[in-house]
């Protein structure tokens, strides 16, 4: 593969050097969440013994990852985050997610486990073809979310039924 200057490249970076850009990207996501901010990931990483990897992806996105002792790669945050994903503006998700999948295949990682990635972001959909083409078996398991109901505008209206 010949890389041109327009090809997205994943580069391992010091998380602190990315904080301003990372914060802005986290704010501009289609579905912003505190769990993908540099502050939250820094806190979660203090309690995570796995090898931590932060990738800057072509000035368009960031992937905070962790590698288990057996080599399995997952998003950083583990059990301390409710949402895990790449950090990119919505229009850049396909490019950034595809580049991350290419990086994973280049690492020859035996196993990837991506938990708590919201379906609506498109990350898994963009990564799946790249991983499948590289010989990975991709399985998607849907999360069962908590039930929701519409509530009236006031407690009194709720009590009155």
PDB file of C-alpha atoms in Angstrom:
ATOM      1  CA  UNK A   1       0.000   0.000   0.000  1.00  0.00           C
ATOM      2  CA  UNK A   2       1.356   3.405  -0.919  1.00  0.00           C
ATOM      3  CA  UNK A   3       0.321   6.169   1.435  1.00  0.00           C
ATOM      4  CA  UNK A   4      -0.354   9.632   0.115  1.00  0.00           C
ATOM      5  CA  UNK A   5      -0.694  12.749   2.201  1.00  0.00           C
ATOM      6  CA  UNK A   6      -4.482  12.389   2.077  1.00  0.00           C
ATOM      7  CA  UNK A   7      -4.506   8.825   3.476  1.00  0.00           C
ATOM      8  CA  UNK A   8      -5.548   8.681   7.133  1.00  0.00           C
ATOM      9  CA  UNK A   9      -2.671   7.465   9.259  1.00  0.00           C
ATOM     10  CA  UNK A  10      -2.820   6.341  12.878  1.00  0.00           C
ATOM     11  CA  UNK A  11       0.062   7.670  14.928  1.00  0.00           C
ATOM     12  CA  UNK A  12       0.664   6.791  18.578  1.00  0.00           C
ATOM     13  CA  UNK A  13       0.614  10.016  20.548  1.00  0.00           C
ATOM     14  CA  UNK A  14       1.024  11.254  24.089  1.00  0.00           C
ATOM     15  CA  UNK A  15      -2.552  11.802  25.317  1.00  0.00           C
ATOM     16  CA  UNK A  16      -1.628  15.108  26.987  1.00  0.00           C
ATOM     17  CA  UNK A  17      -0.418  16.526  23.663  1.00  0.00           C
ATOM     18  CA  UNK A  18      -3.853  15.860  22.152  1.00  0.00           C
ATOM     19  CA  UNK A  19      -6.031  17.257  24.950  1.00  0.00           C
ATOM     20  CA  UNK A  20      -7.190  20.528  23.322  1.00  0.00           C
ATOM     21  CA  UNK A  21      -7.988  18.816  20.010  1.00  0.00           C
ATOM     22  CA  UNK A  22      -9.468  15.799  21.810  1.00  0.00           C
ATOM     23  CA  UNK A  23     -11.773  17.973  23.941  1.00  0.00           C
ATOM     24  CA  UNK A  24     -12.998  19.822  20.859  1.00  0.00           C
ATOM     25  CA  UNK A  25     -13.616  16.595  18.928  1.00  0.00           C
ATOM     26  CA  UNK A  26     -15.484  15.109  21.899  1.00  0.00           C
ATOM     27  CA  UNK A  27     -17.686  18.202  22.008  1.00  0.00           C
ATOM     28  CA  UNK A  28     -18.383  18.096  18.244  1.00  0.00           C
ATOM     29  CA  UNK A  29     -19.352  14.413  18.068  1.00  0.00           C
ATOM     30  CA  UNK A  30     -22.863  13.663  16.852  1.00  0.00           C
ATOM     31  CA  UNK A  31     -23.542  12.155  20.283  1.00  0.00           C
ATOM     32  CA  UNK A  32     -21.318  13.946  22.815  1.00  0.00           C
ATOM     33  CA  UNK A  33     -20.666  12.114  26.069  1.00  0.00           C
ATOM     34  CA  UNK A  34     -18.403  12.767  29.034  1.00  0.00           C
ATOM     35  CA  UNK A  35     -17.102   9.189  28.726  1.00  0.00           C
ATOM     36  CA  UNK A  36     -15.055  10.044  25.617  1.00  0.00           C
ATOM     37  CA  UNK A  37     -13.414  13.217  26.915  1.00  0.00           C
ATOM     38  CA  UNK A  38      -9.698  13.251  27.715  1.00  0.00           C
ATOM     39  CA  UNK A  39     -10.487  14.032  31.361  1.00  0.00           C
ATOM     40  CA  UNK A  40     -12.672  10.940  31.765  1.00  0.00           C
ATOM     41  CA  UNK A  41     -10.307   8.625  29.903  1.00  0.00           C
ATOM     42  CA  UNK A  42      -7.363   9.915  31.981  1.00  0.00           C
ATOM     43  CA  UNK A  43      -9.296   9.110  35.163  1.00  0.00           C
ATOM     44  CA  UNK A  44     -10.363   5.663  33.922  1.00  0.00           C
ATOM     45  CA  UNK A  45      -6.810   4.848  32.867  1.00  0.00           C
ATOM     46  CA  UNK A  46      -5.565   5.438  36.416  1.00  0.00           C
ATOM     47  CA  UNK A  47      -7.510   2.316  37.391  1.00  0.00           C
ATOM     48  CA  UNK A  48      -6.755   0.225  34.309  1.00  0.00           C
ATOM     49  CA  UNK A  49      -3.641  -1.969  34.405  1.00  0.00           C
ATOM     50  CA  UNK A  50      -3.681  -2.725  30.682  1.00  0.00           C
ATOM     51  CA  UNK A  51      -1.216  -1.174  28.233  1.00  0.00           C
ATOM     52  CA  UNK A  52      -2.703   2.153  27.137  1.00  0.00           C
ATOM     53  CA  UNK A  53      -2.488   3.360  23.532  1.00  0.00           C
ATOM     54  CA  UNK A  54      -3.678   6.705  22.191  1.00  0.00           C
ATOM     55  CA  UNK A  55      -3.784   7.194  18.437  1.00  0.00           C
ATOM     56  CA  UNK A  56      -4.114  10.464  16.587  1.00  0.00           C
ATOM     57  CA  UNK A  57      -5.805   9.672  13.282  1.00  0.00           C
ATOM     58  CA  UNK A  58      -5.025  12.091  10.439  1.00  0.00           C
ATOM     59  CA  UNK A  59      -5.972  15.192  12.452  1.00  0.00           C
ATOM     60  CA  UNK A  60      -9.575  13.974  12.188  1.00  0.00           C
ATOM     61  CA  UNK A  61      -9.967  11.713  15.174  1.00  0.00           C
ATOM     62  CA  UNK A  62      -8.577  10.021  18.233  1.00  0.00           C
ATOM     63  CA  UNK A  63      -8.764   6.443  19.429  1.00  0.00           C
ATOM     64  CA  UNK A  64      -8.043   5.713  23.081  1.00  0.00           C
ATOM     65  CA  UNK A  65      -7.257   2.007  23.272  1.00  0.00           C
ATOM     66  CA  UNK A  66      -6.008  -0.592  25.717  1.00  0.00           C
ATOM     67  CA  UNK A  67      -4.173  -3.867  25.124  1.00  0.00           C
ATOM     68  CA  UNK A  68      -4.721  -6.812  27.472  1.00  0.00           C
ATOM     69  CA  UNK A  69      -1.891  -9.135  28.506  1.00  0.00           C
ATOM     70  CA  UNK A  70      -3.129 -11.646  25.890  1.00  0.00           C
ATOM     71  CA  UNK A  71      -2.882  -8.972  23.166  1.00  0.00           C
ATOM     72  CA  UNK A  72      -6.608  -8.240  22.880  1.00  0.00           C
ATOM     73  CA  UNK A  73      -7.242  -4.634  21.869  1.00  0.00           C
ATOM     74  CA  UNK A  74     -10.283  -2.740  23.100  1.00  0.00           C
ATOM     75  CA  UNK A  75     -11.297   0.839  23.644  1.00  0.00           C
ATOM     76  CA  UNK A  76      -9.862   2.422  26.784  1.00  0.00           C
ATOM     77  CA  UNK A  77     -11.985   2.946  29.838  1.00  0.00           C
ATOM     78  CA  UNK A  78     -13.075  -0.627  30.358  1.00  0.00           C
ATOM     79  CA  UNK A  79     -15.627  -1.010  33.108  1.00  0.00           C
ATOM     80  CA  UNK A  80     -15.353   2.670  34.018  1.00  0.00           C
ATOM     81  CA  UNK A  81     -17.119   3.949  30.915  1.00  0.00           C
ATOM     82  CA  UNK A  82     -20.676   3.563  29.693  1.00  0.00           C
ATOM     83  CA  UNK A  83     -19.796   4.482  26.117  1.00  0.00           C
ATOM     84  CA  UNK A  84     -16.686   3.532  24.154  1.00  0.00           C
ATOM     85  CA  UNK A  85     -15.904   4.736  20.663  1.00  0.00           C
ATOM     86  CA  UNK A  86     -13.530   6.706  18.504  1.00  0.00           C
ATOM     87  CA  UNK A  87     -13.612  10.466  18.968  1.00  0.00           C
ATOM     88  CA  UNK A  88     -14.382  12.183  15.674  1.00  0.00           C
ATOM     89  CA  UNK A  89     -16.863  14.552  14.111  1.00  0.00           C
ATOM     90  CA  UNK A  90     -19.768  12.617  12.594  1.00  0.00           C
ATOM     91  CA  UNK A  91     -18.702  13.257   8.991  1.00  0.00           C
ATOM     92  CA  UNK A  92     -15.238  11.838   9.764  1.00  0.00           C
ATOM     93  CA  UNK A  93     -16.370   8.640  11.521  1.00  0.00           C
ATOM     94  CA  UNK A  94     -16.144   6.382   8.423  1.00  0.00           C
ATOM     95  CA  UNK A  95     -12.617   7.579   7.600  1.00  0.00           C
ATOM     96  CA  UNK A  96     -11.341   7.494  11.184  1.00  0.00           C
ATOM     97  CA  UNK A  97     -12.950   4.126  11.988  1.00  0.00           C
ATOM     98  CA  UNK A  98     -11.634   2.628   8.751  1.00  0.00           C
ATOM     99  CA  UNK A  99      -8.126   3.882   9.528  1.00  0.00           C
ATOM    100  CA  UNK A 100      -8.333   2.403  13.025  1.00  0.00           C
ATOM    101  CA  UNK A 101      -9.371  -0.963  11.552  1.00  0.00           C
ATOM    102  CA  UNK A 102      -6.387  -0.792   9.168  1.00  0.00           C
ATOM    103  CA  UNK A 103      -4.086  -0.059  12.126  1.00  0.00           C
ATOM    104  CA  UNK A 104      -5.510  -3.029  14.050  1.00  0.00           C
ATOM    105  CA  UNK A 105      -4.925  -5.367  11.107  1.00  0.00           C
ATOM    106  CA  UNK A 106      -1.383  -4.024  10.642  1.00  0.00           C
ATOM    107  CA  UNK A 107      -0.716  -4.777  14.334  1.00  0.00           C
ATOM    108  CA  UNK A 108      -1.749  -8.385  13.621  1.00  0.00           C
ATOM    109  CA  UNK A 109      -3.853  -8.348  16.732  1.00  0.00           C
ATOM    110  CA  UNK A 110      -5.333 -11.781  17.344  1.00  0.00           C
ATOM    111  CA  UNK A 111      -8.483 -10.462  19.012  1.00  0.00           C
ATOM    112  CA  UNK A 112     -10.388  -7.198  19.174  1.00  0.00           C
ATOM    113  CA  UNK A 113     -13.207  -6.629  21.637  1.00  0.00           C
ATOM    114  CA  UNK A 114     -15.147  -3.405  21.235  1.00  0.00           C
ATOM    115  CA  UNK A 115     -17.807  -3.113  23.926  1.00  0.00           C
ATOM    116  CA  UNK A 116     -20.359  -0.377  24.549  1.00  0.00           C
ATOM    117  CA  UNK A 117     -20.000   1.251  21.120  1.00  0.00           C
ATOM    118  CA  UNK A 118     -23.305   2.965  20.303  1.00  0.00           C
ATOM    119  CA  UNK A 119     -24.827   1.562  17.112  1.00  0.00           C
ATOM    120  CA  UNK A 120     -25.875   4.971  15.858  1.00  0.00           C
ATOM    121  CA  UNK A 121     -22.301   6.276  15.556  1.00  0.00           C
ATOM    122  CA  UNK A 122     -21.418   4.059  12.591  1.00  0.00           C
ATOM    123  CA  UNK A 123     -18.008   3.066  13.950  1.00  0.00           C
ATOM    124  CA  UNK A 124     -18.539  -0.693  13.866  1.00  0.00           C
ATOM    125  CA  UNK A 125     -20.198  -0.487  10.464  1.00  0.00           C
ATOM    126  CA  UNK A 126     -17.131   1.281   9.077  1.00  0.00           C
ATOM    127  CA  UNK A 127     -14.642  -1.075  10.751  1.00  0.00           C
ATOM    128  CA  UNK A 128     -16.380  -4.366   9.915  1.00  0.00           C
ATOM    129  CA  UNK A 129     -15.561  -4.555   6.163  1.00  0.00           C
ATOM    130  CA  UNK A 130     -11.881  -3.818   6.782  1.00  0.00           C
ATOM    131  CA  UNK A 131     -11.630  -6.378   9.578  1.00  0.00           C
ATOM    132  CA  UNK A 132     -13.591  -9.006   7.628  1.00  0.00           C
ATOM    133  CA  UNK A 133     -11.365  -8.521   4.569  1.00  0.00           C
ATOM    134  CA  UNK A 134      -8.342  -9.097   6.822  1.00  0.00           C
ATOM    135  CA  UNK A 135      -9.754 -12.420   8.029  1.00  0.00           C
ATOM    136  CA  UNK A 136     -11.353 -11.394  11.312  1.00  0.00           C
ATOM    137  CA  UNK A 137     -14.711 -12.851  12.291  1.00  0.00           C
ATOM    138  CA  UNK A 138     -16.913  -9.884  13.170  1.00  0.00           C
ATOM    139  CA  UNK A 139     -19.821 -10.497  15.537  1.00  0.00           C
ATOM    140  CA  UNK A 140     -22.104  -7.732  16.705  1.00  0.00           C
ATOM    141  CA  UNK A 141     -24.181  -8.255  19.811  1.00  0.00           C
ATOM    142  CA  UNK A 142     -26.854  -5.698  20.520  1.00  0.00           C
ATOM    143  CA  UNK A 143     -26.979  -4.121  23.928  1.00  0.00           C
ATOM    144  CA  UNK A 144     -30.266  -4.229  25.734  1.00  0.00           C
ATOM    145  CA  UNK A 145     -30.897  -0.727  26.939  1.00  0.00           C
ATOM    146  CA  UNK A 146     -32.969   0.279  29.907  1.00  0.00           C
ATOM    147  CA  UNK A 147     -36.638   0.822  29.108  1.00  0.00           C
ATOM    148  CA  UNK A 148     -37.840   4.386  28.745  1.00  0.00           C
ATOM    149  CA  UNK A 149     -41.153   6.107  29.143  1.00  0.00           C
ATOM    150  CA  UNK A 150     -42.470   9.586  28.574  1.00  0.00           C
ATOM    151  CA  UNK A 151     -43.108  11.474  31.806  1.00  0.00           C
ATOM    152  CA  UNK A 152     -45.544  14.330  32.326  1.00  0.00           C
ATOM    153  CA  UNK A 153     -44.148  17.815  32.872  1.00  0.00           C
ATOM    154  CA  UNK A 154     -44.657  17.789  36.645  1.00  0.00           C
ATOM    155  CA  UNK A 155     -44.711  15.398  39.568  1.00  0.00           C
ATOM    156  CA  UNK A 156     -48.337  16.300  40.332  1.00  0.00           C
ATOM    157  CA  UNK A 157     -49.383  15.373  36.782  1.00  0.00           C
ATOM    158  CA  UNK A 158     -47.505  12.070  37.145  1.00  0.00           C
ATOM    159  CA  UNK A 159     -49.251  11.218  40.436  1.00  0.00           C
ATOM    160  CA  UNK A 160     -52.665  12.075  38.994  1.00  0.00           C
ATOM    161  CA  UNK A 161     -51.940   9.612  36.241  1.00  0.00           C
TER     162      UNK A 161
END
